[in-house]
Amino acid sequence: TYRINGMAACSLVLLAIVALAAADPLNLYVSTHGSASGDGSKGNPFSTITAARDHIRGLGGCPTGGITVHVEAGDYFEAVTLAAQDSGTPTCTIVYEGEPGAVVSAGAAVPVGLWTATTLPHAPFPVYVADLRAIGITDYGQMESGGLGDCQHNKLELFYQDMPMLLARWPNLFPNGSWAFADIQKVINTTAFTMLTTAGRPARWLGEADPWLHGYFAWDWFDQYAPLTGIEANGSLAVLASNVSIQPVAKNHFYAVNLLSELDARGEYYVTADGKLYFIPPQPGPPRDGSIVSVRPSSLTASEISFVSFTGLAFKHARQTGVTCTGTNVAFTNCDMSLNGADGISIVGTNMSVISSTVAYVGCSGINFDGGDDMKLIPGNNLIAGNNITRYARWKRTYKAGVLWNGVGHVVRGNSISHAPHNGILGGGNEGSGNNCLFEGNHIDAVCQEVADAGAFYTCGQAGKGWISRGNIVRNNVFTNIRNVDDHMHGGRTGVQAIYLDDQISGYLIQNNTFINCSTGMFIGGGRDNKVVGNYFEACDLAVHFDNRGMNWQNESARFPDGSLWVGLEAVHPFNPPWSVEYPGLWNLTLPGIPIDNAITGNTYCHCTNFTDAAQEASQWHSTIAGNTQHCR
């Protein structure tokens, strides 16, 4: 038995009380009912999150126990910026915690009283107009072209009652909300084509201030915006021209947009160069509360911060990306990055996380992240887990994924990704780098609905990364309804895969995934060292595609020493650590161009038209297809 005398015991208790007191967090409060003179107390809160940030800057240091900024429910119309000086420490995390309904908005509210009724010649519903200059808004952005994979959104948008409205267009959406297109009839040159249309329709557009075309002009996997600079309307035939090369192909498809003369459907809007916002509300009657226009680029911009956490906050209505963050040890939990013009959130750094958050109705990608060092194979350790990402890519339709990833050593786990025109998860390969990442337990449903030659999980080695973007694991995921549904596609309803390892992507483990109702479940496009093991395929047209493109039409990329795959391999110095240690087979790569050492084994399939299209050829390519059985669960 050990005894402590009374004075010593009292001293220990006192020290414990002091330690606990020192560990208590500093609590600050923000409220829409606060004032500019608030001191951040619960009874006298700050009126903005920026004011709380400034108060923390003035503390002269971060107290042990951390700081919690409590953000009351309400709309905070501000663009919050954080810099390195706004960081916490390993013993002092700064937490920005929102009550349910706390929204950091990069937009501006349009008061109900600002709307007045008006009429337009072709509008079958009442139209309302608001003068944005009356509330101090004079920058309305502009339409931009952009190229392959660009997210070029920079135009004022209208959000109404927590939904994005639609910039006036023709043809209108289908009743079920899917996109409608018109077809290219005959190609004239790289910037002009003819179209069949309702008599006189394009004649409406002749007086438009800034008409644009948006569509899949050349390929079913690349959408592009182009200004409409010439119109020759003659009955049911029209010639449309642009000053941007769009390389049109007959039977491909497009629509016309940013047209006041086509403001004729509920939920459409148009803004003039002098700030007149025209709108047909989704419901009968004048606009009610909840009209917000995007005016600032971002809701939150954080540069090189660390030990900061955001929880329960919504970041909405940005003209571009809702949240842009670089740094280390930063967490976003139970947040909402919906209703932004470009990406929902973009993070670059190490030990970053986005967890249990929602991203919906953004213009481009849902969650865009990068981190780690691919040359040194240092992991970024970023975590994207338990998020709901849906109905994204509403502005830029292609190569804008639910999760757009790059880097080394990340985990993408347990996310729900659904309802999108193109990819669900996209990264590695052409997108930059991609090594030793884990993708598990995700459910990807109803993506690639508007394209062909695309994948729900897609990575491409065309830019010389096919042999070196390796060490990635895709396991225990579920892919459902991966089929295109657009009848306008030039290539027809074909060429959509659940997992697509394109252009000699190598070194992937594809294990214990479930594929249900997919055009093609698994696609190996000429790569090597891929293992497809223990997966289940049901109601797929083709369970596994496997080809040898490096031996024929893509053989130049594998030609020593100047083929793009060899150039990419030499760039990482495969003879030296860490690459020689992590991937010992690379420094002695043999049979380039031949898809060797792939194994498609132990898989099960049910009600698939075909299991594989390479059963006879695999052994000739020094690969294995064996032990796959037909069995329904």
PDB file of C-alpha atoms in Angstrom, residues 354-357 367 384-389 403 411-417 425 440-444 477:
ATOM      1  CA  VAL A 354     -13.172  15.293 -46.154  1.00  0.00           C
ATOM      2  CA  ILE A 355     -15.504  13.081 -44.146  1.00  0.00           C
ATOM      3  CA  SER A 356     -19.283  12.551 -44.015  1.00  0.00           C
ATOM      4  CA  SER A 357     -19.919  15.612 -46.154  1.00  0.00           C
ATOM      5  CA  ILE A 367     -14.079  16.623 -54.388  1.00  0.00           C
ATOM      6  CA  ILE A 384     -11.990  11.039 -48.502  1.00  0.00           C
ATOM      7  CA  ALA A 385     -14.560   8.984 -46.605  1.00  0.00           C
ATOM      8  CA  GLY A 386     -18.288   8.602 -46.143  1.00  0.00           C
ATOM      9  CA  ASN A 387     -19.315  11.468 -48.414  1.00  0.00           C
ATOM     10  CA  ASN A 388     -22.437  11.775 -50.568  1.00  0.00           C
ATOM     11  CA  ILE A 389     -21.513  13.197 -53.969  1.00  0.00           C
ATOM     12  CA  VAL A 403     -13.795  12.379 -56.807  1.00  0.00           C
ATOM     13  CA  VAL A 411      -7.624   6.531 -49.120  1.00  0.00           C
ATOM     14  CA  VAL A 412     -11.040   6.977 -50.780  1.00  0.00           C
ATOM     15  CA  ARG A 413     -13.461   4.947 -48.705  1.00  0.00           C
ATOM     16  CA  GLY A 414     -17.197   4.481 -48.260  1.00  0.00           C
ATOM     17  CA  ASN A 415     -18.411   7.285 -50.506  1.00  0.00           C
ATOM     18  CA  SER A 416     -21.682   7.349 -52.443  1.00  0.00           C
ATOM     19  CA  ILE A 417     -21.192   8.797 -55.936  1.00  0.00           C
ATOM     20  CA  ILE A 425     -13.745   8.549 -59.752  1.00  0.00           C
ATOM     21  CA  GLU A 440     -12.626   0.680 -51.040  1.00  0.00           C
ATOM     22  CA  GLY A 441     -16.244   0.379 -50.030  1.00  0.00           C
ATOM     23  CA  ASN A 442     -17.531   3.042 -52.404  1.00  0.00           C
ATOM     24  CA  HIS A 443     -20.869   2.811 -54.209  1.00  0.00           C
ATOM     25  CA  ILE A 444     -20.925   4.326 -57.692  1.00  0.00           C
ATOM     26  CA  ASN A 477     -16.708  -1.343 -54.181  1.00  0.00           C
TER      27      ASN A 477
END
